[in-house]
CSV table of C-alpha atoms in Angstrom, one decimal:
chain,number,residue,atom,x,y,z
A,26,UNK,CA,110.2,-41.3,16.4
A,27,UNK,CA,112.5,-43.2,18.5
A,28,UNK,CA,114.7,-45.9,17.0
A,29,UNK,CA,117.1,-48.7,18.6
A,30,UNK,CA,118.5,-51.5,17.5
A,31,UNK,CA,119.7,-55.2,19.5
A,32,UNK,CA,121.0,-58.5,18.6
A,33,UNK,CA,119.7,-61.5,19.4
A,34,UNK,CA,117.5,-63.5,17.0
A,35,UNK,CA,119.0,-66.6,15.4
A,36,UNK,CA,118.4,-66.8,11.6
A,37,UNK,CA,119.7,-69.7,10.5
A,38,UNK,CA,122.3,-69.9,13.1
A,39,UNK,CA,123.8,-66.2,12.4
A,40,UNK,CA,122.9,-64.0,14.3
A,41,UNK,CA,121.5,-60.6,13.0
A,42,UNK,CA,120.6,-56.9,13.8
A,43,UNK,CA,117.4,-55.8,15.0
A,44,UNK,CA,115.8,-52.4,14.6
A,45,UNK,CA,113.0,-51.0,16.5
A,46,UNK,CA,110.7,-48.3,16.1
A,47,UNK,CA,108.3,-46.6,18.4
A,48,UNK,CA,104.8,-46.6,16.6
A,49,UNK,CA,102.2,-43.6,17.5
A,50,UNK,CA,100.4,-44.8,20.5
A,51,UNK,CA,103.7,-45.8,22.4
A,52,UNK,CA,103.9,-49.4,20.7
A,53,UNK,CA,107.4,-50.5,19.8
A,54,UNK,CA,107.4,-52.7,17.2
A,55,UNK,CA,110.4,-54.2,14.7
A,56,UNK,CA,111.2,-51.8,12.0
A,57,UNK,CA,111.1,-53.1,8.9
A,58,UNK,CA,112.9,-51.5,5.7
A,59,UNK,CA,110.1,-49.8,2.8
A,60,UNK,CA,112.7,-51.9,0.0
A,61,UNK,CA,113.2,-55.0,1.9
A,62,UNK,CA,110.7,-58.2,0.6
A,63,UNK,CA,110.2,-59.3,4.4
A,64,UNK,CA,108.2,-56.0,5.0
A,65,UNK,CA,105.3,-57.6,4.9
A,66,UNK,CA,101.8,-57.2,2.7
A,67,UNK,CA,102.1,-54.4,-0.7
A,68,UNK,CA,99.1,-52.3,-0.9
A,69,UNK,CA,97.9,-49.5,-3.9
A,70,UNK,CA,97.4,-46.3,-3.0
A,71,UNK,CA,95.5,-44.0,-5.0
A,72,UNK,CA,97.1,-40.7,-4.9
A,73,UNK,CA,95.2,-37.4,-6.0
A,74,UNK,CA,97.2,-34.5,-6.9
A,75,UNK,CA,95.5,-31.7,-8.9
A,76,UNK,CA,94.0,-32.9,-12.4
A,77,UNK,CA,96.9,-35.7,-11.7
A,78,UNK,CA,96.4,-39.6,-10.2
A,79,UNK,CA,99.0,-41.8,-8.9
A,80,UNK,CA,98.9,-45.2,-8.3
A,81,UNK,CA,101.4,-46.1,-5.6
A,82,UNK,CA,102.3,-49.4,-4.1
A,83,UNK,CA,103.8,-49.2,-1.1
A,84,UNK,CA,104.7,-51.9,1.6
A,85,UNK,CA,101.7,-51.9,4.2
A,86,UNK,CA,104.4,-50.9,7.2
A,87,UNK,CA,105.3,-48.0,5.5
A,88,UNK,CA,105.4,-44.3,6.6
A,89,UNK,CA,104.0,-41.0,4.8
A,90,UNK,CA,107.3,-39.7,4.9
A,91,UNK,CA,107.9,-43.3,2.5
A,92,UNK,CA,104.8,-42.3,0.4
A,93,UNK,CA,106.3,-38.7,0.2
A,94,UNK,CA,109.5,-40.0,-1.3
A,95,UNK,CA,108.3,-42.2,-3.8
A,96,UNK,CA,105.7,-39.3,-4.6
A,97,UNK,CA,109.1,-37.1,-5.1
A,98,UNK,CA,109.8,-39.4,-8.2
A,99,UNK,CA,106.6,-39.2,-10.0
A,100,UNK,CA,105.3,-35.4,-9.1
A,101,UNK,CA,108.9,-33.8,-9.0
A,102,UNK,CA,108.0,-32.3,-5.8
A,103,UNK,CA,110.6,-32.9,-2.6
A,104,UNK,CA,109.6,-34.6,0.2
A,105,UNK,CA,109.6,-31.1,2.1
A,106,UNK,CA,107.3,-29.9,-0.5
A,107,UNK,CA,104.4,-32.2,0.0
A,108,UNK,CA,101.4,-32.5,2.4
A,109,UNK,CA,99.3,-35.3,2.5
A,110,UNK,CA,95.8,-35.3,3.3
A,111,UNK,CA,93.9,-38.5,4.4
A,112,UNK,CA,90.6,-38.4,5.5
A,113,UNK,CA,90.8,-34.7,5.7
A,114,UNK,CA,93.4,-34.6,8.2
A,115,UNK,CA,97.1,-33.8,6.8
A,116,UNK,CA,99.5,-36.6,8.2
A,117,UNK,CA,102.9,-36.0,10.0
A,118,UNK,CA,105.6,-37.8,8.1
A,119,UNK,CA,106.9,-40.5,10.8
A,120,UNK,CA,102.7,-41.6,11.0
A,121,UNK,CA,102.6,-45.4,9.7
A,122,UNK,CA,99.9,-45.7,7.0
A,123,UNK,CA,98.2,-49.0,8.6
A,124,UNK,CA,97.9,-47.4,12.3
A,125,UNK,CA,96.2,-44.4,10.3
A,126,UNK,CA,93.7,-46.7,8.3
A,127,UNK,CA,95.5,-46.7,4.8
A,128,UNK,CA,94.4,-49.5,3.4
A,129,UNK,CA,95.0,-51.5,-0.2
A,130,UNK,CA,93.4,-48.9,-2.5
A,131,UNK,CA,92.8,-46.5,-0.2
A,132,UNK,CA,92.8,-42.4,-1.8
A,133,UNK,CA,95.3,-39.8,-0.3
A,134,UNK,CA,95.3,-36.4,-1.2
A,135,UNK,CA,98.8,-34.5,-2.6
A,136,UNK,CA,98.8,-30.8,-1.7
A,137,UNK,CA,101.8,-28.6,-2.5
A,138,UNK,CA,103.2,-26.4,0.0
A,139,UNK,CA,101.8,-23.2,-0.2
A,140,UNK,CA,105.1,-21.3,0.7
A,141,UNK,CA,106.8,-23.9,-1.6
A,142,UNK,CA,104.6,-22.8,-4.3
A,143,UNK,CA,104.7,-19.0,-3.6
A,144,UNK,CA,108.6,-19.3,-3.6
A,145,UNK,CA,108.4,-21.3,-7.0
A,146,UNK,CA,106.3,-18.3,-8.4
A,147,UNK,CA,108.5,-15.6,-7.4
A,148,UNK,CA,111.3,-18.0,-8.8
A,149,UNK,CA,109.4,-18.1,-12.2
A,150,UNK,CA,108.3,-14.3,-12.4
A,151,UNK,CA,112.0,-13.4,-12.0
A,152,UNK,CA,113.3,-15.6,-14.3
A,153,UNK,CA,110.3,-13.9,-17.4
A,154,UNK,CA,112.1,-10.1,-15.8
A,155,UNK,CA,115.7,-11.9,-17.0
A,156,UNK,CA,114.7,-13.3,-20.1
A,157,UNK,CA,112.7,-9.6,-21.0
A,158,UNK,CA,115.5,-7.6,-19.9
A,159,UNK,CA,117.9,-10.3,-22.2
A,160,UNK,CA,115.5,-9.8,-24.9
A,161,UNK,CA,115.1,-5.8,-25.1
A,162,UNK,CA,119.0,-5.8,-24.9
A,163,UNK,CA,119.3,-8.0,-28.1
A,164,UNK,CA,117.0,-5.6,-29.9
A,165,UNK,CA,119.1,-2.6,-29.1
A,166,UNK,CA,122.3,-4.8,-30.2
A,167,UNK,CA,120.8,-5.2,-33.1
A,168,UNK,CA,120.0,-1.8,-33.9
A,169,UNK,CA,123.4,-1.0,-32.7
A,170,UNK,CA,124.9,-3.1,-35.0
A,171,UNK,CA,123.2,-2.1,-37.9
A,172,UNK,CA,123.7,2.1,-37.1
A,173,UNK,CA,127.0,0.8,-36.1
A,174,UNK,CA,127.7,0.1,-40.0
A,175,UNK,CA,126.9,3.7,-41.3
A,176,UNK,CA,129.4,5.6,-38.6
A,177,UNK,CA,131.7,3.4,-40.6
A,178,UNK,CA,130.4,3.9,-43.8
A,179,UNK,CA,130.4,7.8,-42.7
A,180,UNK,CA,133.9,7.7,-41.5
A,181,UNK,CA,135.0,6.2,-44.6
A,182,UNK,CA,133.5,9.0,-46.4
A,183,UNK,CA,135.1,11.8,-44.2
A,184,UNK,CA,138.2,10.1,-44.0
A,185,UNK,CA,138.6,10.1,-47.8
A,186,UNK,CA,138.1,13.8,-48.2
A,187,UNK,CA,134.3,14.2,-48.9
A,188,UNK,CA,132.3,16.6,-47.4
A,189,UNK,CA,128.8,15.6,-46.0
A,190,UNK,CA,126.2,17.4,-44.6
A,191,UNK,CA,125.5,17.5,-40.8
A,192,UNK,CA,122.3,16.5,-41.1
A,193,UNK,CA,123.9,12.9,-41.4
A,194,UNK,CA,125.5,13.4,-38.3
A,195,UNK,CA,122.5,14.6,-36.6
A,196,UNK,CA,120.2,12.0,-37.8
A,197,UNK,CA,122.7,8.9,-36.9
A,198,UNK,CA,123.4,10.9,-33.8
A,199,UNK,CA,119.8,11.1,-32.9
A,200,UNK,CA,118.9,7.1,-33.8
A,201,UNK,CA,121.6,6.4,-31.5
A,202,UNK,CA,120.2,8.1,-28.5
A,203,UNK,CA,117.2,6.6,-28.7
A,204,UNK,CA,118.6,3.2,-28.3
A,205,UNK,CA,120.5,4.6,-25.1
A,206,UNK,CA,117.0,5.5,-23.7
A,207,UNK,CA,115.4,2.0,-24.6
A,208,UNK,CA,118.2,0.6,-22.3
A,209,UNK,CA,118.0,3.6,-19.7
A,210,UNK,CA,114.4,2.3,-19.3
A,211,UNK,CA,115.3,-1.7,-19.0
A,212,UNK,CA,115.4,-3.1,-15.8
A,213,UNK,CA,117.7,-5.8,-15.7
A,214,UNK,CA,119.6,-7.5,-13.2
A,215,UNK,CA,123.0,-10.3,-12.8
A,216,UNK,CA,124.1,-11.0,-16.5
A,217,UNK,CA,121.4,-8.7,-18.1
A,218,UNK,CA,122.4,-6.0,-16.6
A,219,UNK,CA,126.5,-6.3,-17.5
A,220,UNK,CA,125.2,-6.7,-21.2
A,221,UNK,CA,123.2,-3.7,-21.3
A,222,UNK,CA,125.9,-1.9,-19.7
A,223,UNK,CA,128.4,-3.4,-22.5
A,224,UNK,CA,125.5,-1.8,-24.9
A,225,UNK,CA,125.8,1.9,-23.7
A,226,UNK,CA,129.4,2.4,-23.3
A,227,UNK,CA,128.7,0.8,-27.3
A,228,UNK,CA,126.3,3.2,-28.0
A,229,UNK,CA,128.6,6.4,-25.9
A,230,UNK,CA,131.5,5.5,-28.0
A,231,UNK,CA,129.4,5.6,-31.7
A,232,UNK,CA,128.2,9.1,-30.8
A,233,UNK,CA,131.1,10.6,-29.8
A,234,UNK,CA,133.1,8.9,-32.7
A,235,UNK,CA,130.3,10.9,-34.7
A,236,UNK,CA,131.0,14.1,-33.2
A,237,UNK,CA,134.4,13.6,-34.6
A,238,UNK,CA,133.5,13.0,-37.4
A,239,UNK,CA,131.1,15.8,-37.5
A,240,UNK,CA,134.1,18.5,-36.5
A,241,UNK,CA,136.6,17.4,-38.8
A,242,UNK,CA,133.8,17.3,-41.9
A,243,UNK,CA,133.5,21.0,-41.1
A,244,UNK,CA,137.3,21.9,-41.1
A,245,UNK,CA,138.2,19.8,-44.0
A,246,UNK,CA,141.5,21.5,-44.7
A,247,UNK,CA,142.8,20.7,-41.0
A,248,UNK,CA,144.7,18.5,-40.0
A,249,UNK,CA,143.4,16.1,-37.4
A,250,UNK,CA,145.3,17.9,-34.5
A,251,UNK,CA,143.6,21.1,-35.4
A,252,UNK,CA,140.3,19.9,-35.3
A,253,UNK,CA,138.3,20.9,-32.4
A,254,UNK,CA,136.7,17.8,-30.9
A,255,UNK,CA,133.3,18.2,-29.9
A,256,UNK,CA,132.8,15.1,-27.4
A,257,UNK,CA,129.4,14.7,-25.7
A,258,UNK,CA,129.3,14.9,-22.6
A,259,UNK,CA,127.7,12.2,-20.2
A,260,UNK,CA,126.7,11.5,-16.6
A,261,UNK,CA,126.4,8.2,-15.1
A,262,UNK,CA,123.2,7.3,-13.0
A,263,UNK,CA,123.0,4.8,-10.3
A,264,UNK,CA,121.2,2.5,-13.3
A,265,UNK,CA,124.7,2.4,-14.9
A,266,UNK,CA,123.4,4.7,-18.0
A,267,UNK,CA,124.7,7.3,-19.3
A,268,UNK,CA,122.6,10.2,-20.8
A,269,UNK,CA,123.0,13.2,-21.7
A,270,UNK,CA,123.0,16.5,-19.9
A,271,UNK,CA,123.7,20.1,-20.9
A,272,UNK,CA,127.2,21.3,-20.5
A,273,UNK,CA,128.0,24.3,-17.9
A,274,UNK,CA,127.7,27.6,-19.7
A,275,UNK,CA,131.6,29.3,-20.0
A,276,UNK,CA,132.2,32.8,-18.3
A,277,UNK,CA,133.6,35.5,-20.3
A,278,UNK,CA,137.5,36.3,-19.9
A,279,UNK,CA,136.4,39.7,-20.4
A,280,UNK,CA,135.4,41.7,-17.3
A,281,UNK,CA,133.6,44.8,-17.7
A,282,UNK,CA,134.2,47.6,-14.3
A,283,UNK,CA,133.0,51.3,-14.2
A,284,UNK,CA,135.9,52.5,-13.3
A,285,UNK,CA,136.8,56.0,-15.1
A,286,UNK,CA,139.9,57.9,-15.3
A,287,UNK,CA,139.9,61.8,-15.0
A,288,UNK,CA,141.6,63.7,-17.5
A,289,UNK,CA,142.9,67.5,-17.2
């Protein structure tokens, strides 16, 4: 749509500015404001979206691209977003509604835009992925916290000179390993993921706190520099987990020829 304005008409002895529009068909006629009182005749529209009506008034002169921005207020959808049908044909947004045959209570048709809505979809199906990966890494926090409690009770206990069997270090070490493979099976992306990372190095340091617990319960009468420390030993996947893997088997010092020696 072309637009120009001129001076020239006397209102009242001031003079003031004139716009002009091109209308469809090549007419140029005075543009007139959708919000300003001298635009001429208000009409209803009744607008279908869905389940959803809308009545709409409107000034007569007004555009579908006008109809789409009041529309924006009561559906929530942009302007962009919108396609409106009249008469089965979808309408371009500089079309006036008059030259197209809207008249006072005439019914348009809201459609969303189909890419619009696909995007919104995608949108909405990652957010649910966020809020499940959020949601399977507060269960393993919580489980953390709570096996978290009994490496502390169990350090206490070594600590103070008792001796307990390994099986506690087993079990705790075993309960711990199956929250690292709840969050080596999480997919989770942006914040989720830095959390569940936050909950293996967690879960990394209780076991191998537990390891050193478990050597220095068997060598009671060392002292804590003596103790051998057992540390598990992990390796980091692209997923940012760590798991565990066996260690590398140690050669013997000890090397064994068939070399013999000849006595007289």
């Amino acid at each position: 749509m072309k637009r120009s304005t001129s001076k020239g008409v006397m209102n009242n002895g001031i003079n003031r500015e004139i716009g002009w529009e091109l209308r469809p068909g090549g007419m140029l006629v005075q543009k007139r404001d959708i919000g300003d009182s001298s635009s001429g005749t208000m009409i209803k529209i009744k607008v279908s979206h869905g389940s959803y009506h809308h009545d709409i008034t409107v000034p007569a002169q007004s555009t579908f691209g006008d109809l789409k921005r009041v529309l924006a207020h009561e559906t929530g959808l942009q302007p962009k977003e919108q396609r409106l049908l009249f008469r089965g044909k979808e309408k371009e947004d500089e079309e006036c509604l008059h030259m197209a045959g809207v008249k006072d209570m005439s019914k348009v048709i809201l459609l969303e835009d189909p890419a619009s809505k696909e995007r919104k979809l995608e949108e909405m199906q990652r957010n649910q992925c966020v809020m499940k990966a959020y949601e399977a890494v507060a269960n393993v926090r919580a489980e953390v916290d709570k096996l978290s409690e009994k490496v502390v009770a169990l350090e206490a206990t070594v600590r103070g000179g008792t001796n307990v069997e390994d099986k506690e270090f087993v079990v705790l070490t075993e309960l711990l390993m199956v929250q690292l493979l709840k969050l080596d099976s999480t997919e989770a992306d942006g914040e989720a993921k830095v959390q569940r990372r936050i909950e293996v190095r967690r879960v990394q340091s209780l076991v191998d706190t537990l390891d050193n617990l478990k050597a220095r319960n068997s060598n009671p009468f060392s002292s804590s520099k003596d103790v051998v420390s057992v540390a598990t030993r992990w390796e980091t996947f692209e997923l940012g987990v760590g798991s565990l893997c066996a260690p590398t088997p140690l050669q013997s010092s000890t090397k064994i020829t068939q070399d013999w020696e000849v006595f007289d």
